[in-house]
PDB file of C-alpha atoms in Angstrom:
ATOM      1  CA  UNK A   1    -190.192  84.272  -4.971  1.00 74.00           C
ATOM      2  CA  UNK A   2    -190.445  88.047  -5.754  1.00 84.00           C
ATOM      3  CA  UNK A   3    -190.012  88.726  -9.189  1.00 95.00           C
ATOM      4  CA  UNK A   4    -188.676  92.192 -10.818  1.00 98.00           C
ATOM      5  CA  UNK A   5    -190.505  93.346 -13.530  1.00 98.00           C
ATOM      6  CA  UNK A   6    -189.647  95.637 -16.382  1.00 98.00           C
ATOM      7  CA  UNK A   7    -191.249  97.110 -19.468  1.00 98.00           C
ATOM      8  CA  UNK A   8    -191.147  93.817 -22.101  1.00 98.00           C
ATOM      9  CA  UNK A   9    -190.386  97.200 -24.580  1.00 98.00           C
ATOM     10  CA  UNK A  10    -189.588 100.734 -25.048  1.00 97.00           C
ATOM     11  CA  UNK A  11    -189.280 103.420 -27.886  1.00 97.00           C
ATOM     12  CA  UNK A  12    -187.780 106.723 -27.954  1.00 97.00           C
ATOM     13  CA  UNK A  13    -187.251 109.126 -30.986  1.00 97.00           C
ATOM     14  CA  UNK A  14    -183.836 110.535 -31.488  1.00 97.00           C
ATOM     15  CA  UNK A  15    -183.279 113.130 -29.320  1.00 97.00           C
ATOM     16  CA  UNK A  16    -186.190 112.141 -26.945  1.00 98.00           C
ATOM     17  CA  UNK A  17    -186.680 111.164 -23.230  1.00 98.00           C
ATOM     18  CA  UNK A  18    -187.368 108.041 -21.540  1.00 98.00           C
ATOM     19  CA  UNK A  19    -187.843 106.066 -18.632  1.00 98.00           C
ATOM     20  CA  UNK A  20    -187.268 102.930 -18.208  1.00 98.00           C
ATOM     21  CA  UNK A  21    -188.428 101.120 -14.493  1.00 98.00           C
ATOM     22  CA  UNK A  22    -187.533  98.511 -12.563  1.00 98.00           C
ATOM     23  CA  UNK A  23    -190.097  97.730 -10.111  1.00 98.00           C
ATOM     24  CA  UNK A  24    -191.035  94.374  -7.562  1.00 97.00           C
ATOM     25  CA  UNK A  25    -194.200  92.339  -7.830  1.00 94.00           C
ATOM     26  CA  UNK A  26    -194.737  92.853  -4.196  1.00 92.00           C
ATOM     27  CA  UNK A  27    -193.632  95.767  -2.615  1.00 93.00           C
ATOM     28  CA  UNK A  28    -191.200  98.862  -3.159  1.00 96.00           C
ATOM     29  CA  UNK A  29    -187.854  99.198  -4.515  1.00 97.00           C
ATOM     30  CA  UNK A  30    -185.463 101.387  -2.018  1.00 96.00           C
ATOM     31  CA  UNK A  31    -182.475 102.512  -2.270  1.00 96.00           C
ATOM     32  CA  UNK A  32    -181.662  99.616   0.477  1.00 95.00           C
ATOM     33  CA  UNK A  33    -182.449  97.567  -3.022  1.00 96.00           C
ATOM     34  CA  UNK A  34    -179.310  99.124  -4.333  1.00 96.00           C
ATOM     35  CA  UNK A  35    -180.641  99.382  -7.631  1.00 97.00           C
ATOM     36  CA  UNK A  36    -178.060  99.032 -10.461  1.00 98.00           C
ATOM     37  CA  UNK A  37    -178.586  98.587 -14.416  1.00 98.00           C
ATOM     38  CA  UNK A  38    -176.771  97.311 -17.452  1.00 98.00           C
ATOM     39  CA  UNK A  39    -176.821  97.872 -20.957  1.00 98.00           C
ATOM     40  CA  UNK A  40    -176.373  95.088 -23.717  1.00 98.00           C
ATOM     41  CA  UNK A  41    -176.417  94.599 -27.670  1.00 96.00           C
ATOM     42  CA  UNK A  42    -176.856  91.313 -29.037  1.00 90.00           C
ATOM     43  CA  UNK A  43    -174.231  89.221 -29.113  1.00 91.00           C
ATOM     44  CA  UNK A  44    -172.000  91.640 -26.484  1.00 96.00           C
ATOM     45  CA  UNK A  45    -171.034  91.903 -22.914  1.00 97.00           C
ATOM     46  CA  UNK A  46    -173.206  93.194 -20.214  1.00 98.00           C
ATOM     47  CA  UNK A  47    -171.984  96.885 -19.845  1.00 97.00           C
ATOM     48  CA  UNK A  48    -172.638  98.619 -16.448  1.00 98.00           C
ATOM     49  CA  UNK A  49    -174.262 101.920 -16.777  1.00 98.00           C
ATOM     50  CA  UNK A  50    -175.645 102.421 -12.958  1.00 97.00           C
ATOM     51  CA  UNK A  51    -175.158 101.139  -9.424  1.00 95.00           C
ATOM     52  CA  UNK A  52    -176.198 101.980  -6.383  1.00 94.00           C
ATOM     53  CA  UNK A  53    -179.392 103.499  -7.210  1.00 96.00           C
ATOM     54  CA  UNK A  54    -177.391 106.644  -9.109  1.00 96.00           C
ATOM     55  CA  UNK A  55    -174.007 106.339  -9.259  1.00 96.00           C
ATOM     56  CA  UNK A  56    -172.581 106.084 -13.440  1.00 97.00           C
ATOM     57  CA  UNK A  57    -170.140 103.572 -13.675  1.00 95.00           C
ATOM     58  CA  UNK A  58    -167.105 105.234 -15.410  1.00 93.00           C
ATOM     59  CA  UNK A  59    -167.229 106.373 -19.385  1.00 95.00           C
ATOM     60  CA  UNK A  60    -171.015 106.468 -18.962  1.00 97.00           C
ATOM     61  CA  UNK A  61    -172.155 109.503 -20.617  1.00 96.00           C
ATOM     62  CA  UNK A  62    -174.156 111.923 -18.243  1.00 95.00           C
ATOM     63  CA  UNK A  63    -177.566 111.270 -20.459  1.00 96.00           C
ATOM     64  CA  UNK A  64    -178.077 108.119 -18.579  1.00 98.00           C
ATOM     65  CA  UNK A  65    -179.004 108.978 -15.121  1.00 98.00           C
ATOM     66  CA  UNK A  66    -180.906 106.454 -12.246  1.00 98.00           C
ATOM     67  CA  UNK A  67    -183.365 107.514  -9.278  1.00 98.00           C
ATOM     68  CA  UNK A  68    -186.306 106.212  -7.458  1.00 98.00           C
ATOM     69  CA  UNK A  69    -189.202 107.896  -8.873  1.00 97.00           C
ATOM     70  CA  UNK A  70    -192.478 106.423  -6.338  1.00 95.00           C
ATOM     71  CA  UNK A  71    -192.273 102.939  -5.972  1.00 97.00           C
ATOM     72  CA  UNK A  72    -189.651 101.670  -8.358  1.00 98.00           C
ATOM     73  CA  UNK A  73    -186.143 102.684  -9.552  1.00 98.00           C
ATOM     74  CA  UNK A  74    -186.218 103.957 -12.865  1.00 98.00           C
ATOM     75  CA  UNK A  75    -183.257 104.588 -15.442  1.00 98.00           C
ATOM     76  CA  UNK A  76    -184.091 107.779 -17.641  1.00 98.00           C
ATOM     77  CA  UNK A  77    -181.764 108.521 -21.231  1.00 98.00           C
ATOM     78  CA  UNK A  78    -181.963 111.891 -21.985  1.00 98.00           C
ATOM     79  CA  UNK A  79    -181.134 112.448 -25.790  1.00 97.00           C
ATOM     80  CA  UNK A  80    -181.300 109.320 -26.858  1.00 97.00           C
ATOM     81  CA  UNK A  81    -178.917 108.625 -29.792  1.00 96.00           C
ATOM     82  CA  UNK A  82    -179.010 105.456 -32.039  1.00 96.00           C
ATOM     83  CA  UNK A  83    -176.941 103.397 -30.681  1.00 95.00           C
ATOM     84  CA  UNK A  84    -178.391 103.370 -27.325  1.00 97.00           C
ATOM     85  CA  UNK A  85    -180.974 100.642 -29.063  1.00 97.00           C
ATOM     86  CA  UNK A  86    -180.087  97.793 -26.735  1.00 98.00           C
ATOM     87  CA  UNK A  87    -181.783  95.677 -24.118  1.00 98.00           C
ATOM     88  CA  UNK A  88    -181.517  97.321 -21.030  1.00 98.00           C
ATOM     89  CA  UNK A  89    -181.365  95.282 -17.479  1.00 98.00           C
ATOM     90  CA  UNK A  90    -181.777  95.812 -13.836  1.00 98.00           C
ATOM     91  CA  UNK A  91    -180.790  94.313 -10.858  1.00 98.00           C
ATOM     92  CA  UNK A  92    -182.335  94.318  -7.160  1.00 97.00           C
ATOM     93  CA  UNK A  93    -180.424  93.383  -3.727  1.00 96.00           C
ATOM     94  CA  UNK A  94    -182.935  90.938  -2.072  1.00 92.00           C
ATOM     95  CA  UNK A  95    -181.009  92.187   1.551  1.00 73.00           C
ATOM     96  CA  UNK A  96    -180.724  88.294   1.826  1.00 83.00           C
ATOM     97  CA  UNK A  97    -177.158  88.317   0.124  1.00 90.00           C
ATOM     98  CA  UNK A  98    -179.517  87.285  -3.545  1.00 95.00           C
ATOM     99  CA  UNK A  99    -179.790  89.261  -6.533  1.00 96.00           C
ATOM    100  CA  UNK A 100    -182.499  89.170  -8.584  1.00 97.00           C
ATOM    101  CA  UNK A 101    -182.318  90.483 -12.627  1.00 98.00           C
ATOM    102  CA  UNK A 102    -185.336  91.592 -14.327  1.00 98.00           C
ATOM    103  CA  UNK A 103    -186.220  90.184 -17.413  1.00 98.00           C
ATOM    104  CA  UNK A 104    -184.950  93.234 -19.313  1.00 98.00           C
ATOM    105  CA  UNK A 105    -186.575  95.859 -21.957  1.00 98.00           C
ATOM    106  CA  UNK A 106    -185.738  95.953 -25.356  1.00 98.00           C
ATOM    107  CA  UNK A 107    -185.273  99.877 -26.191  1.00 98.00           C
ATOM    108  CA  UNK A 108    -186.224 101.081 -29.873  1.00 98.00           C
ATOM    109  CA  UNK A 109    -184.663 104.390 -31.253  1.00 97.00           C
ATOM    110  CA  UNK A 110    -186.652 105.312 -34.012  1.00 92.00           C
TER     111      UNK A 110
ATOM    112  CA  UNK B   1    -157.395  97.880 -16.999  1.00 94.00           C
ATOM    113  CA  UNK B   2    -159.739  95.102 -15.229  1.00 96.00           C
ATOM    114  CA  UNK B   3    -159.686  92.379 -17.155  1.00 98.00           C
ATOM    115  CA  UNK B   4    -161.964  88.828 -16.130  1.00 98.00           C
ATOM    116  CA  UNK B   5    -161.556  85.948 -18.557  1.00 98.00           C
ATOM    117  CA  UNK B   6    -163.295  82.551 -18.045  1.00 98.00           C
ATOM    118  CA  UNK B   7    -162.828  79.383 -18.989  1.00 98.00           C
ATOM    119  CA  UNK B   8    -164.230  75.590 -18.950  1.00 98.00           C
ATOM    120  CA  UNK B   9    -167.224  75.903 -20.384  1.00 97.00           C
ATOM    121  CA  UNK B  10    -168.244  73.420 -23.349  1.00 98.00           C
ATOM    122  CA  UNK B  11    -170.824  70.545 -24.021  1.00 98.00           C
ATOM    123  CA  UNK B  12    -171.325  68.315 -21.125  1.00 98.00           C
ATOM    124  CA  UNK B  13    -173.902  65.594 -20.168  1.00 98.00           C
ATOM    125  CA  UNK B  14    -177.304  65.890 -18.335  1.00 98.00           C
ATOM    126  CA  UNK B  15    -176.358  65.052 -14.793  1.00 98.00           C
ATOM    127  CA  UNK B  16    -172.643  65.330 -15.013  1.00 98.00           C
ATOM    128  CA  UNK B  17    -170.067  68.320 -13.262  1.00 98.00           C
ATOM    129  CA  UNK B  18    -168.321  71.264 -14.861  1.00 98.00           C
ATOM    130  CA  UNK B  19    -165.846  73.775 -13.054  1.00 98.00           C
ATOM    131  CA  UNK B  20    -165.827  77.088 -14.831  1.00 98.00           C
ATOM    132  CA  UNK B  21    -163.244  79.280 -13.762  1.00 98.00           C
ATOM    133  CA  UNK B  22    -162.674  83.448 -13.780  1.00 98.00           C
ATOM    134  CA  UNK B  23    -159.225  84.753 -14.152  1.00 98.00           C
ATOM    135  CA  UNK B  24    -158.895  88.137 -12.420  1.00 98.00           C
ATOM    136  CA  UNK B  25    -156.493  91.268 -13.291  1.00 97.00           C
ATOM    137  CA  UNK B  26    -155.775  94.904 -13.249  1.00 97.00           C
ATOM    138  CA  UNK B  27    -157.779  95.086  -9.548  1.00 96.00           C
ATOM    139  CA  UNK B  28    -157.173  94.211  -6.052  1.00 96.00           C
ATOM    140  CA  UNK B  29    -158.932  90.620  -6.247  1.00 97.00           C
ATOM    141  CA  UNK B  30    -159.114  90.159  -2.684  1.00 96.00           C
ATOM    142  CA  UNK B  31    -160.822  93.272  -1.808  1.00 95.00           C
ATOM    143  CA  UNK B  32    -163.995  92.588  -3.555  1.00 96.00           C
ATOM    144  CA  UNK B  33    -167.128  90.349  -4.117  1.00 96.00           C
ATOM    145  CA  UNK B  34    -167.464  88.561  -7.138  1.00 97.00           C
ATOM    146  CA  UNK B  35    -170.290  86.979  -9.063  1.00 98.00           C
ATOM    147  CA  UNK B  36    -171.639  84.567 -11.834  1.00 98.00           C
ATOM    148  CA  UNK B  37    -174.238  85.325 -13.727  1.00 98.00           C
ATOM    149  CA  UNK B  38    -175.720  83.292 -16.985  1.00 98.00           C
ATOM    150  CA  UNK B  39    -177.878  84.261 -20.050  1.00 98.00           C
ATOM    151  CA  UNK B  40    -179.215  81.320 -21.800  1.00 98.00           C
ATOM    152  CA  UNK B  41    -179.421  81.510 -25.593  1.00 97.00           C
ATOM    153  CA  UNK B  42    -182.269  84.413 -26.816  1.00 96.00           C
ATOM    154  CA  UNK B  43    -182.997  85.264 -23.083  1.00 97.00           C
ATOM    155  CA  UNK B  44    -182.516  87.607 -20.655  1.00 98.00           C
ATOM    156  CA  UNK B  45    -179.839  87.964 -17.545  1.00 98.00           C
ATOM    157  CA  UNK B  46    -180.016  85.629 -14.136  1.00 98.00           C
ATOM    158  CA  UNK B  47    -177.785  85.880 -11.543  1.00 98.00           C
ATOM    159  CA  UNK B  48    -176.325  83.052 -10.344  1.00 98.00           C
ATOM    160  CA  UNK B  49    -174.035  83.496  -7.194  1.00 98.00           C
ATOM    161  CA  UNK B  50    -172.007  85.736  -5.457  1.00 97.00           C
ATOM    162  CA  UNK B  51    -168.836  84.706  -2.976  1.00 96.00           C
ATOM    163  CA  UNK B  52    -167.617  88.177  -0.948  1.00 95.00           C
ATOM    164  CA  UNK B  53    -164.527  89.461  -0.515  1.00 95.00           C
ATOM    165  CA  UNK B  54    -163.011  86.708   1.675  1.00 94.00           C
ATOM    166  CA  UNK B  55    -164.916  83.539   0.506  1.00 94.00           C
ATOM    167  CA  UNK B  56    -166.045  83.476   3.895  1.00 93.00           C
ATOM    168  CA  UNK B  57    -169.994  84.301   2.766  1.00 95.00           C
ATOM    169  CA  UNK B  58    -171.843  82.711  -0.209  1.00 97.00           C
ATOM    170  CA  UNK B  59    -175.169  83.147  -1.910  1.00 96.00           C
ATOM    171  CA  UNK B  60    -177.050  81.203  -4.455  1.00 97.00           C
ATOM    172  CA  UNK B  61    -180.392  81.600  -6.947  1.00 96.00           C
ATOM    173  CA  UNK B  62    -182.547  78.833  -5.647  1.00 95.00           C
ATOM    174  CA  UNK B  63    -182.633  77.562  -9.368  1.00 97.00           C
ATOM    175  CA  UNK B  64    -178.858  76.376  -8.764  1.00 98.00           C
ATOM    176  CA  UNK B  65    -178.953  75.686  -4.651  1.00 97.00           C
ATOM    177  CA  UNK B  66    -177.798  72.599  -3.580  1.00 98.00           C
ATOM    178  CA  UNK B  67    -175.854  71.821  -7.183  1.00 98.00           C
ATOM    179  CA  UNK B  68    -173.580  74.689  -7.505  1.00 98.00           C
ATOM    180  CA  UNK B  69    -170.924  75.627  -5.256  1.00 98.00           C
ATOM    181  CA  UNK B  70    -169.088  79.104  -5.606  1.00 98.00           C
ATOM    182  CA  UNK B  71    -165.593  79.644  -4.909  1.00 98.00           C
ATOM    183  CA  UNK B  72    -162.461  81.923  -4.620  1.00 98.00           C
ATOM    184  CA  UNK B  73    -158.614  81.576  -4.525  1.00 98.00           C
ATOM    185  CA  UNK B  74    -157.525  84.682  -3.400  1.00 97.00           C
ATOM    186  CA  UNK B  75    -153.701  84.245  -3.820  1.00 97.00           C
ATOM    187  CA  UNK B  76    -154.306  83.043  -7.537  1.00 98.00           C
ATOM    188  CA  UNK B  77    -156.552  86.176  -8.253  1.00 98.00           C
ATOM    189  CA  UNK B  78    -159.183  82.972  -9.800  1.00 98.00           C
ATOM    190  CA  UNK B  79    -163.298  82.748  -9.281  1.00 98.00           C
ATOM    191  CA  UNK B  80    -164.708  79.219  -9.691  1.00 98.00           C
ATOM    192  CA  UNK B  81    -167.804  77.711 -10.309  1.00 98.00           C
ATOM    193  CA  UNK B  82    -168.452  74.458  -9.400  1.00 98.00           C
ATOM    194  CA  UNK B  83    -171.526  72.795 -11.505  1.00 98.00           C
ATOM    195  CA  UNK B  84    -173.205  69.200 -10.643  1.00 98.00           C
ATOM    196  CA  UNK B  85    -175.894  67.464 -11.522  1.00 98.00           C
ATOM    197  CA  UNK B  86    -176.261  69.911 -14.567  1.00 98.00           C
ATOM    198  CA  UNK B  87    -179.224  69.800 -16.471  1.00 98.00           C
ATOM    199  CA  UNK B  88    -180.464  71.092 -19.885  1.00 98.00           C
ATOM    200  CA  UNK B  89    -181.827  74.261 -18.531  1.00 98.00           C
ATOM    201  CA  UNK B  90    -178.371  75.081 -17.816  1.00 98.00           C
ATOM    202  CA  UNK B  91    -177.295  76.263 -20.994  1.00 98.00           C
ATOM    203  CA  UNK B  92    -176.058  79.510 -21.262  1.00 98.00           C
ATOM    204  CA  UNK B  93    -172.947  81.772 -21.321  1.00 98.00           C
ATOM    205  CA  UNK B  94    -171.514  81.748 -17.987  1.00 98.00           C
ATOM    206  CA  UNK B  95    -170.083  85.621 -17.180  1.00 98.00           C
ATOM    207  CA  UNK B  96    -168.081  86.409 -14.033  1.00 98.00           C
ATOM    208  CA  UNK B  97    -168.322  89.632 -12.851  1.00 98.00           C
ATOM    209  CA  UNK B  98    -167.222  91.405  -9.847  1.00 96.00           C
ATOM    210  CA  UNK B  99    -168.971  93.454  -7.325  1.00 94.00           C
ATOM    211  CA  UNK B 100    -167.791  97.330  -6.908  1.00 90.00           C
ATOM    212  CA  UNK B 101    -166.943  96.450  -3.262  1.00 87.00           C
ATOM    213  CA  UNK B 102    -166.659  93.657  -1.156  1.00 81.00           C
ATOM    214  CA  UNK B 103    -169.894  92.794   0.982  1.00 83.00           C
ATOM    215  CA  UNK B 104    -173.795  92.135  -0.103  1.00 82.00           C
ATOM    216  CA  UNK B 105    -174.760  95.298  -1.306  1.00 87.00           C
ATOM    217  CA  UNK B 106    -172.166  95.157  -4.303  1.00 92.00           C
ATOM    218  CA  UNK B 107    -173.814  94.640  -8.010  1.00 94.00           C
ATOM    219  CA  UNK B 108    -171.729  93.432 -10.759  1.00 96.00           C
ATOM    220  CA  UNK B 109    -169.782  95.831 -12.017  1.00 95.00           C
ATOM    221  CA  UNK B 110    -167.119  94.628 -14.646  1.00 96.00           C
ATOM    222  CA  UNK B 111    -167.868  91.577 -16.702  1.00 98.00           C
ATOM    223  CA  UNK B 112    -166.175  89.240 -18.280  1.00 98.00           C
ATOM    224  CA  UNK B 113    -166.596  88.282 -22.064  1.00 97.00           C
ATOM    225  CA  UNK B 114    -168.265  85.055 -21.011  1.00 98.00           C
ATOM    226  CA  UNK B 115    -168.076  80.937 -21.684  1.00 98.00           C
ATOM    227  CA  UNK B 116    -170.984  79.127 -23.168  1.00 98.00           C
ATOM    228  CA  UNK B 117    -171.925  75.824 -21.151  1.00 98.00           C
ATOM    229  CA  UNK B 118    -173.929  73.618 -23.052  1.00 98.00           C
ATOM    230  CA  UNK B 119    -175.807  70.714 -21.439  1.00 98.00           C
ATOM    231  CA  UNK B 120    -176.868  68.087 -23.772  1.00 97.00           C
ATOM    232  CA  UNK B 121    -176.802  64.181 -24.495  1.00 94.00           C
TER     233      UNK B 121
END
């Protein structure tokens, strides 16, 4: 079964850029994936951020943006600000009706 | 506002059934996919199933295949989840969700706040 990986971990300084990635153990993530990815704190609701590769789900501030950058999609926070410390999911369309989740990165503003 | 609120979760027995159900609002119900998705306690998100717009198309994780049975009643604006044969490695919060459209290539979108299904003797 193809598994979607993600950094286990991530830190960013206030202020600062980063990158998170969602990639596949075998093979390239598309758009055709239709690459999406969620937000959550501890103890609260996923929150949608992106679908579709790029598209911000409503009330998502412009700093979060999603592309393809090579051979995975990839969620980049520009500015970070405090309380974007959360774990940080993605989600892949298998094209066989499945989804898949990766297994999440836990994002550190310090 | 779209609102999803589930219900039916609790403590159950290894090997016994559990229907978990989604209560829909504030969107047209029919006109979109829907989906379950679980996190069990301390770890991370796995999608479950997802029933399209007109219940007419289903898809499963292979961890719940053959056990778990989505379903839709699109005049009561309701999502269901049918569990058997449940075992511990079910545990987790249960979250319905629904898809931004209404075919395959529709992620969750808005979630509900969850129900926590707990399989133990």
């Amino acid at each position: 079964q193809t598994v979607v990986t993600q950094e286990p971990s991530f830190s960013v300084s206030p202020g600062g850029t980063v990158t998170l990635t969602c990639g596949l153990s075998s093979g390239s993530v598309s758009t055709s994936y239709f690459p999406s990815w969620y937000q959550q704190t501890p103890g609260q609701t996923p929150r949608t951020l992106i679908y579709s590769t790029n598209t911000r789900s409503s009330g998502v501030p412009d700093r979060f943006s999603g592309s393809i950058l090579g051979n995975k999609a990839a969620l980049t926070i520009t500015g970070a600000q405090a309380d974007d410390e959360s774990d940080y999911y993605c989600v892949l369309s298998m094209n066989s009706g499945v989804w898949v989740f990766g297994g999440g990165t836990k994002l550190t503003v310090l | 506002q779209v609102q999803l609120v589930e219900s039916g979760g609790g403590v159950v027995q290894p090997g016994r059934s559990l229907r978990l159900s989604c209560a829909a609002s504030g969107f047209t119900f029919s006109s979109y996919a829907m989906h379950w998705v679980r996190q069990a306690p301390g770890k991370g998100l796995e999608w479950v199933a997802v029933i399209l717009y007109d219940g007419t198309n289903k898809y499963y994780a292979d961890s719940v295949k053959g056990r778990f049975t989505i379903s839709r009643d699109n005049s009561k604006n309701t999502l269901y989840l049918q569990m058997n044969s449940l075992r511990a490695e079910d545990t987790a919060v249960y979250y319905c969700a629904n898809g931004y459209c209404s075919g395959t290539s529709c992620p969750p979108w808005y979630w509900g706040q969850g129900t926590l299904v707990t399989v133990s003797s």
